[in-house]
Short mmCIF file of C-alpha atoms and ligand atoms in Angstrom, two decimals:
data_model
loop_
_atom_site.label_atom_id
_atom_site.label_comp_id
_atom_site.label_asym_id
_atom_site.label_seq_id
_atom_site.Cartn_x
_atom_site.Cartn_y
_atom_site.Cartn_z
CA UNK A 27 0.00 0.00 0.00
CA UNK A 28 1.19 3.48 -0.84
CA UNK A 29 2.31 5.60 2.07
CA UNK A 30 2.06 8.83 0.16
CA UNK A 31 0.52 11.62 2.24
CA UNK A 32 -1.75 12.53 -0.67
CA UNK A 33 -4.54 10.03 -1.21
CA UNK A 34 -8.20 9.72 -2.11
CA UNK A 35 -10.18 7.98 0.61
CA UNK A 36 -13.22 6.14 -0.70
CA UNK A 37 -15.95 5.73 1.89
CA UNK A 38 -17.65 2.42 1.06
CA UNK A 39 -20.48 2.78 3.63
CA UNK A 40 -21.41 6.06 1.91
CA UNK A 41 -21.33 4.35 -1.49
CA UNK A 42 -23.62 1.61 -0.18
CA UNK A 43 -25.93 4.14 1.40
CA UNK A 44 -26.21 6.05 -1.91
CA UNK A 45 -26.87 2.83 -3.85
CA UNK A 46 -29.52 1.83 -1.31
CA UNK A 47 -31.10 5.25 -1.65
CA UNK A 48 -31.48 4.71 -5.42
CA UNK A 49 -32.67 1.12 -4.97
CA UNK A 50 -35.34 2.45 -2.67
CA UNK A 51 -36.66 4.64 -5.48
CA UNK A 52 -36.99 1.72 -7.94
CA UNK A 53 -39.83 -0.73 -8.36
CA UNK A 54 -38.89 -4.34 -7.61
CA UNK A 55 -37.11 -5.95 -10.54
CA UNK A 56 -35.75 -2.74 -12.03
CA UNK A 57 -32.04 -3.24 -12.58
CA UNK A 58 -29.39 -0.84 -11.33
CA UNK A 59 -26.48 -0.15 -13.66
CA UNK A 60 -23.50 1.72 -12.23
CA UNK A 61 -21.49 3.97 -14.56
CA UNK A 62 -17.80 3.45 -13.78
CA UNK A 63 -16.33 5.21 -16.81
CA UNK A 64 -13.69 7.86 -16.21
CA UNK A 65 -11.91 5.77 -13.57
CA UNK A 66 -15.24 5.34 -11.76
CA UNK A 67 -15.65 9.11 -11.71
CA UNK A 68 -12.20 9.32 -10.14
CA UNK A 69 -12.93 6.71 -7.44
CA UNK A 70 -10.67 4.03 -8.96
CA UNK A 71 -12.12 1.86 -11.74
CA UNK A 72 -11.42 -1.67 -10.52
CA UNK A 73 -11.26 -0.97 -6.79
CA UNK A 74 -14.58 0.84 -6.70
CA UNK A 75 -16.26 -1.68 -9.00
CA UNK A 76 -15.21 -4.66 -6.88
CA UNK A 77 -16.80 -3.04 -3.83
CA UNK A 78 -19.92 -2.17 -5.83
CA UNK A 79 -20.32 -5.51 -7.60
CA UNK A 80 -22.48 -7.24 -4.95
CA UNK A 81 -24.87 -4.26 -4.89
CA UNK A 82 -25.37 -3.47 -8.59
CA UNK A 83 -26.65 -5.52 -11.52
CA UNK A 84 -24.63 -4.11 -14.40
CA UNK A 85 -21.67 -1.83 -15.05
CA UNK A 86 -21.22 0.81 -17.76
CA UNK A 87 -17.94 2.04 -19.22
CA UNK A 88 -16.94 4.27 -22.12
CA UNK A 89 -14.05 2.28 -23.61
CA UNK A 90 -13.07 -1.31 -24.30
CA UNK A 91 -9.87 -0.76 -22.31
CA UNK A 92 -11.90 0.19 -19.24
CA UNK A 93 -13.94 -2.97 -19.68
CA UNK A 94 -10.80 -5.09 -20.09
CA UNK A 95 -9.45 -3.73 -16.80
CA UNK A 96 -12.74 -4.63 -15.12
CA UNK A 97 -12.74 -8.19 -16.47
CA UNK A 98 -9.15 -8.88 -15.48
CA UNK A 99 -9.83 -7.29 -12.10
CA UNK A 100 -12.64 -9.73 -11.34
CA UNK A 101 -15.83 -8.08 -12.58
CA UNK A 102 -18.11 -10.83 -13.92
CA UNK A 103 -21.40 -8.94 -14.16
CA UNK A 104 -22.68 -7.51 -17.48
CA UNK A 105 -20.76 -4.51 -18.83
CA UNK A 106 -22.33 -1.97 -21.17
CA UNK A 107 -20.11 -0.14 -23.60
CA UNK A 108 -21.62 3.35 -23.80
CA UNK A 109 -19.40 5.16 -26.28
CA UNK A 110 -18.81 4.43 -29.95
CA UNK A 111 -15.98 1.97 -30.55
CA UNK A 112 -13.93 1.19 -33.63
CA UNK A 113 -14.50 -1.74 -35.99
CA UNK A 114 -11.13 -3.19 -34.93
CA UNK A 115 -12.37 -3.53 -31.34
CA UNK A 116 -15.22 -5.90 -32.17
CA UNK A 117 -13.27 -9.15 -31.51
CA UNK A 118 -12.32 -7.84 -28.06
CA UNK A 119 -15.93 -6.88 -27.38
CA UNK A 120 -16.86 -10.53 -27.90
CA UNK A 121 -13.89 -11.87 -25.98
CA UNK A 122 -14.68 -9.63 -23.00
CA UNK A 123 -18.41 -10.33 -23.23
CA UNK A 124 -19.46 -6.67 -23.50
CA UNK A 125 -22.78 -5.22 -24.57
CA UNK A 126 -22.22 -2.33 -26.96
CA UNK A 127 -24.57 0.55 -27.69
CA UNK A 128 -25.45 0.69 -31.38
CA UNK A 129 -26.37 3.84 -33.30
CA UNK A 130 -25.94 2.68 -36.93
CA UNK A 131 -25.84 -0.49 -39.00
CA UNK A 132 -22.26 -0.25 -40.31
CA UNK A 133 -20.92 -2.91 -37.93
CA UNK A 134 -23.77 -5.42 -37.94
CA UNK A 135 -22.03 -7.85 -40.30
CA UNK A 136 -18.84 -7.63 -38.24
CA UNK A 137 -20.78 -8.23 -35.03
CA UNK A 138 -22.42 -11.27 -36.59
CA UNK A 139 -19.16 -12.65 -37.86
CA UNK A 140 -17.46 -12.22 -34.47
CA UNK A 141 -20.43 -13.69 -32.60
CA UNK A 142 -20.48 -16.77 -34.83
CA UNK A 143 -16.77 -17.25 -34.22
CA UNK A 144 -17.51 -17.31 -30.50
CA UNK A 145 -20.44 -19.65 -31.02
CA UNK A 146 -22.95 -17.45 -29.27
CA UNK A 147 -25.14 -14.44 -29.86
CA UNK A 148 -24.16 -10.86 -29.08
CA UNK A 149 -26.36 -8.61 -26.98
CA UNK A 150 -26.79 -5.17 -28.49
CA UNK A 151 -28.40 -2.07 -27.03
CA UNK A 152 -30.01 0.13 -29.65
CA UNK A 153 -29.30 3.72 -28.69
CA UNK A 154 -31.99 6.11 -29.79
CA UNK A 155 -31.43 9.83 -30.12
CA UNK A 156 -34.64 11.38 -28.84
CA UNK A 157 -33.38 14.94 -28.81
CA UNK A 158 -29.93 15.24 -27.27
CA UNK A 159 -28.37 15.15 -30.73
CA UNK A 160 -25.30 13.29 -29.59
CA UNK A 161 -25.02 9.50 -29.88
CA UNK A 162 -27.86 7.32 -31.10
CA UNK A 163 -29.92 6.78 -34.21
CA UNK A 164 -32.45 9.59 -34.73
CA UNK A 165 -35.78 8.36 -33.35
CA UNK A 166 -37.50 8.54 -36.75
CA UNK A 167 -35.02 6.00 -38.09
CA UNK A 168 -34.86 3.71 -35.08
CA UNK A 169 -37.46 1.18 -36.19
CA UNK A 170 -35.72 -0.14 -39.32
CA UNK A 171 -32.47 -0.51 -37.37
CA UNK A 172 -34.30 -2.32 -34.57
CA UNK A 173 -35.79 -4.76 -37.12
CA UNK A 174 -32.41 -5.32 -38.68
CA UNK A 175 -30.85 -6.21 -35.33
CA UNK A 176 -33.82 -8.31 -34.22
CA UNK A 177 -33.64 -10.31 -37.44
CA UNK A 178 -29.85 -10.51 -37.50
CA UNK A 179 -28.39 -13.96 -37.07
CA UNK A 180 -26.39 -14.28 -33.82
CA UNK A 181 -27.52 -10.81 -32.78
CA UNK A 182 -29.85 -10.09 -29.92
CA UNK A 183 -31.75 -6.83 -29.62
CA UNK A 184 -31.32 -6.95 -25.86
CA UNK A 185 -31.57 -3.27 -24.99
CA UNK A 186 -33.33 -0.16 -26.18
CA UNK A 187 -32.10 3.05 -24.64
CA UNK A 188 -31.86 6.80 -24.81
CA UNK A 189 -30.14 9.52 -22.80
CA UNK A 190 -31.61 12.78 -21.48
CA UNK A 191 -29.92 16.10 -22.12
CA UNK A 192 -31.43 18.12 -19.28
CA UNK A 193 -32.88 15.79 -16.67
CA UNK A 194 -30.80 17.49 -13.96
CA UNK A 195 -32.47 20.89 -14.48
CA UNK A 196 -35.84 21.79 -12.96
CA UNK A 197 -36.80 24.83 -15.04
CA UNK A 198 -39.83 24.61 -17.32
CA UNK A 199 -37.90 24.42 -20.58
CA UNK A 200 -35.71 21.59 -19.33
CA UNK A 201 -38.73 19.69 -18.05
CA UNK A 202 -40.53 20.11 -21.37
CA UNK A 203 -37.44 18.94 -23.28
CA UNK A 204 -37.06 15.88 -21.06
CA UNK A 205 -40.73 14.97 -21.33
CA UNK A 206 -40.53 15.37 -25.09
CA UNK A 207 -37.58 12.98 -25.21
CA UNK A 208 -39.51 10.53 -23.03
CA UNK A 209 -42.58 10.70 -25.31
CA UNK A 210 -40.52 10.00 -28.42
CA UNK A 211 -38.91 7.04 -26.67
CA UNK A 212 -42.24 5.63 -25.53
CA UNK A 213 -43.59 5.97 -29.08
CA UNK A 214 -40.81 3.72 -30.38
CA UNK A 215 -41.52 1.18 -27.65
CA UNK A 216 -45.16 1.07 -28.72
CA UNK A 217 -44.19 0.59 -32.36
CA UNK A 218 -41.84 -2.26 -31.48
CA UNK A 219 -44.55 -3.85 -29.38
CA UNK A 220 -47.02 -3.59 -32.28
CA UNK A 221 -44.55 -5.36 -34.54
CA UNK A 222 -44.01 -8.09 -31.99
CA UNK A 223 -40.37 -7.18 -31.41
CA UNK A 224 -39.64 -7.65 -27.73
CA UNK A 225 -36.73 -5.95 -26.00
CA UNK A 226 -35.88 -7.37 -22.56
CA UNK A 227 -34.00 -4.37 -21.21
CA UNK A 228 -35.35 -0.86 -21.82
CA UNK A 229 -33.41 1.92 -20.12
CA UNK A 230 -33.17 5.69 -20.22
CA UNK A 231 -32.55 7.32 -16.86
CA UNK A 232 -29.28 8.68 -15.48
CA UNK A 233 -29.09 9.69 -11.80
CA UNK A 234 -31.11 12.89 -12.19
CA UNK A 235 -33.82 11.28 -14.32
CA UNK A 236 -34.05 8.39 -11.86
CA UNK A 237 -34.84 10.87 -9.10
CA UNK A 238 -37.09 13.25 -11.03
CA UNK A 239 -38.78 11.10 -13.70
CA UNK A 240 -40.06 7.78 -12.31
CA UNK A 241 -41.79 7.16 -15.67
CA UNK A 242 -38.30 6.87 -17.17
CA UNK A 243 -37.17 3.92 -15.01
CA UNK A 244 -38.34 1.15 -17.40
CA UNK A 245 -36.30 -2.07 -16.84
CA UNK A 246 -33.03 -0.50 -15.71
CA UNK A 247 -31.53 2.83 -14.63
CA UNK A 248 -27.96 3.98 -15.27
CA UNK A 249 -26.59 5.72 -12.20
CA UNK A 250 -23.31 7.58 -12.08
CA UNK A 251 -22.86 10.83 -10.20
CA UNK A 252 -25.60 10.08 -7.66
CA UNK A 253 -23.88 6.89 -6.50
CA UNK A 254 -20.80 8.99 -5.81
CA UNK A 255 -22.89 11.39 -3.74
CA UNK A 256 -23.38 14.38 -6.00
CA UNK A 257 -26.85 14.61 -7.42
CA UNK A 258 -29.66 16.92 -6.44
CA UNK A 259 -30.76 18.44 -3.19
CA UNK A 260 -32.45 15.48 -1.54
CA UNK A 261 -29.89 15.85 1.21
CA UNK A 262 -29.65 12.06 1.40
CA UNK A 263 -26.68 11.42 -0.85
CA UNK A 264 -23.23 11.43 0.71
CA UNK A 265 -19.94 12.24 -1.03
CA UNK A 266 -17.92 9.04 -1.30
CA UNK A 267 -14.51 10.49 -2.09
CA UNK A 268 -12.26 12.63 0.09
CA UNK A 269 -9.05 13.96 -1.40
CA UNK A 270 -6.60 14.40 1.46
CA UNK A 271 -2.98 15.14 2.14
CA UNK A 272 -0.75 15.97 5.10
CA UNK A 273 1.00 19.25 5.76
CA UNK A 274 4.60 18.88 4.55
CA UNK A 275 6.15 22.05 5.94
CA UNK A 276 5.21 24.98 8.17
CA UNK A 277 6.77 28.26 7.16
CA UNK A 278 6.70 31.71 8.77
CA UNK A 279 6.94 34.58 6.29
CA UNK A 280 7.18 38.33 6.96
CA UNK A 281 4.59 40.85 5.86
CA UNK A 282 5.20 41.66 2.18
CA UNK A 283 6.48 38.17 1.22
CA UNK A 284 5.37 37.00 -2.22
CA UNK A 285 4.34 33.38 -2.49
CA UNK A 286 4.71 30.75 -5.23
CA UNK A 287 5.25 31.23 -8.99
CA UNK A 288 4.77 34.77 -10.19
CA UNK A 289 4.36 36.06 -6.63
CA UNK A 290 0.63 36.45 -7.16
CA UNK A 291 -0.10 36.49 -3.43
CA UNK A 292 1.60 38.85 -1.02
CA UNK A 293 1.42 38.58 2.77
CA UNK A 294 -0.39 41.56 4.32
CA UNK A 295 0.95 40.62 7.78
CA UNK A 296 3.54 38.31 9.26
CA UNK A 297 2.02 34.97 8.29
CA UNK A 298 2.20 31.25 8.89
CA UNK A 299 1.92 29.21 5.72
CA UNK A 300 1.67 25.46 5.24
CA UNK A 301 2.93 23.53 2.24
CA UNK A 302 0.71 20.76 0.89
CA UNK A 303 2.37 18.06 -1.27
CA UNK A 304 -0.43 18.10 -3.84
CA UNK A 305 -0.90 20.04 -7.05
CA UNK A 306 -2.61 20.16 -10.39
CA UNK A 307 -0.94 16.91 -11.49
CA UNK A 308 -2.99 15.29 -8.73
CA UNK A 309 -6.14 16.94 -10.06
CA UNK A 310 -6.19 19.92 -7.72
CA UNK A 311 -6.98 22.56 -10.33
CA UNK A 312 -4.61 25.43 -10.95
CA UNK A 313 -7.71 27.57 -11.15
CA UNK A 314 -7.90 27.22 -7.37
CA UNK A 315 -4.82 29.47 -7.11
CA UNK A 316 -5.62 32.27 -4.61
CA UNK A 317 -9.19 30.98 -4.50
CA UNK A 318 -9.40 27.43 -3.14
CA UNK A 319 -10.14 26.56 0.46
CA UNK A 320 -9.10 23.44 2.35
CA UNK A 321 -10.55 21.80 5.44
CA UNK A 322 -8.24 21.56 8.45
CA UNK A 323 -9.18 20.99 12.11
CA UNK A 324 -12.83 21.82 11.41
CA UNK A 325 -12.32 25.08 9.53
CA UNK A 326 -11.52 26.29 6.02
CA UNK A 327 -8.14 27.86 5.19
CA UNK A 328 -7.32 29.67 1.94
CA UNK A 329 -4.97 28.61 -0.82
CA UNK A 330 -2.40 31.36 -1.34
CA UNK A 331 -0.40 31.91 -4.52
CA UNK A 332 -0.44 29.68 -7.55
CA UNK A 333 -1.23 26.00 -7.27
CA UNK A 334 1.85 24.24 -8.68
CA UNK A 335 2.13 20.84 -10.35
CA UNK A 336 2.98 19.02 -7.10
CA UNK A 337 2.73 21.59 -4.31
CA UNK A 338 0.24 24.10 -2.94
CA UNK A 339 0.52 26.70 -0.15
CA UNK A 340 -2.21 27.59 2.33
CA UNK A 341 -2.39 30.37 4.90
CA UNK A 342 -2.85 28.97 8.41
CA UNK A 343 -2.15 32.22 10.28
CA UNK A 344 -5.66 32.12 11.75
CA UNK A 345 -5.23 28.61 13.14
CA UNK A 346 -5.18 28.72 16.96
CA UNK A 347 -2.06 26.51 17.19
CA UNK A 348 -0.08 26.73 13.93
CA UNK A 349 3.02 25.28 15.58
CA UNK A 350 1.22 21.93 16.03
CA UNK A 351 0.29 21.52 12.39
CA UNK A 352 3.25 19.59 11.01
CA UNK A 353 1.99 16.38 9.30
CA UNK A 354 -1.63 17.25 10.06
CA UNK A 355 -4.32 15.90 7.73
CA UNK A 356 -5.86 18.37 5.30
CA UNK A 357 -8.91 17.71 3.15
CA UNK A 358 -9.04 19.35 -0.28
CA UNK A 359 -12.17 17.68 -1.68
CA UNK A 360 -14.70 15.82 0.42
CA UNK A 361 -17.81 16.58 2.32
CA UNK A 362 -16.01 19.87 3.07
CA UNK A 363 -15.37 21.56 0.67
CA UNK A 364 -17.41 19.38 -1.65
CA UNK A 365 -16.83 18.78 -5.35
CA UNK A 366 -19.82 20.91 -6.33
CA UNK A 367 -18.47 23.90 -4.42
CA UNK A 368 -15.06 23.45 -6.06
CA UNK A 369 -16.73 23.08 -9.45
CA UNK A 370 -18.45 26.43 -8.97
CA UNK A 371 -15.11 28.02 -8.13
CA UNK A 372 -13.45 26.58 -11.23
CA UNK A 373 -16.28 26.98 -13.72
CA UNK A 374 -17.09 23.31 -14.17
CA UNK A 375 -19.24 20.50 -12.75
CA UNK A 376 -18.62 17.97 -9.99
CA UNK A 377 -18.10 15.24 -12.64
CA UNK A 378 -15.01 16.97 -13.98
CA UNK A 379 -13.63 17.78 -10.53
CA UNK A 380 -13.85 14.09 -9.58
CA UNK A 381 -12.62 12.55 -12.86
CA UNK A 382 -9.66 14.96 -12.86
CA UNK A 383 -8.16 13.44 -9.73
CA UNK A 384 -4.82 12.16 -10.98
CA UNK A 385 -3.80 8.61 -11.72
CA UNK A 386 -0.88 8.93 -9.30
CA UNK A 387 -3.17 9.54 -6.31
CA UNK A 388 -3.63 6.22 -4.48
CA UNK A 389 -7.24 5.28 -3.77
CA UNK A 390 -7.79 3.90 -0.27
CA UNK A 391 -11.05 2.00 0.28
CA UNK A 392 -12.42 2.36 3.79
CA UNK A 393 -15.01 -0.15 5.00
C1 LIG B 2 -22.39 8.58 -17.78
C2 LIG B 2 -23.69 8.12 -18.24
C3 LIG B 2 -24.73 7.88 -17.33
C4 LIG B 2 -24.65 8.24 -15.86
O1 LIG B 2 -24.98 9.61 -15.74
P1 LIG B 2 -25.01 10.36 -14.32
O2 LIG B 2 -25.48 11.73 -14.66
O3 LIG B 2 -23.61 10.37 -13.82
O4 LIG B 2 -25.94 9.61 -13.46
C5 LIG B 2 -25.90 7.32 -17.83
N1 LIG B 2 -26.05 7.06 -19.15
C6 LIG B 2 -25.07 7.31 -20.05
C7 LIG B 2 -25.29 6.99 -21.47
C8 LIG B 2 -23.88 7.85 -19.63
O5 LIG B 2 -22.92 8.11 -20.52
#
């Protein structure tokens, strides 16, 4: 185990509590798929997934490489491949037993060929674009593609899915857009039903839609950010990740001292500063220079000067006992200050704050 002072602690009881919260919102039999793309939203792809495996039904990743890491790490449950893949990756998709999303018919022959080689059928999820205008076949053209897959030898039309663009927002326009997407999706389901094409796994909802649009649950929901504790104001979800380090040096500087690259912060009084062995290479954004706040002994202390690649300075002059701070634990992301707050400070969203946490930061799973 790494002994580096900087680490991301992953609180498994909080993960389980968030998953249970979502389960509690679902009708019996509705499957729960956990999105673990982007290094499990920064929580460690394989480590997090192994802890989650007993409590979820399916996993979702963006790339074949992510799926390969899951399989060799011991994940045996179904894995959805959300993002478009290349033709060359089809043999690996079969070998790893993945379920790709399909938005066009270019690869159907290749899928068939690969499936026959493996002596089994391949489960496909037809992705329908109901209005996000990103991945998926446009809803008007979904039916012919669905027929083609359903009739394809060694192919199984296992899933039908869509993705909402604005389920997280509660304003009237966003609600109307989401309901419009949902109506288009339901229309396709009715058409398939009329034609006698059955699809065992219909799914549409991400975390926000799962909470706000029960009519969008269907057979499975795809939860990401909510499982990690960052969706909506229910007040019941708990951040799972805490990015922490230990103070590496205490330094007294005189009034007027300029700190870090470019001297962008200048002490207005004789000050006590603390050096943190963490920087933007660990995912602590340089945009937090002179702006970030870190949690130490139950209070927030400001980042002073530029955040560097591996080191960051904070001002602890207001701490009651600065002399005692050497090697003290400091929290940079966690319940305090949380990823949403940091995202507001850096002009992004909690997803990006979490997925940016660097590969070199060890993830420690706490039971
Ligand atoms: C990432 C992703 C999800 C999960 O979304 P959250 O907002 O994190 O819950 C669901 N569906 C698709 C297609 C995704 O790419």
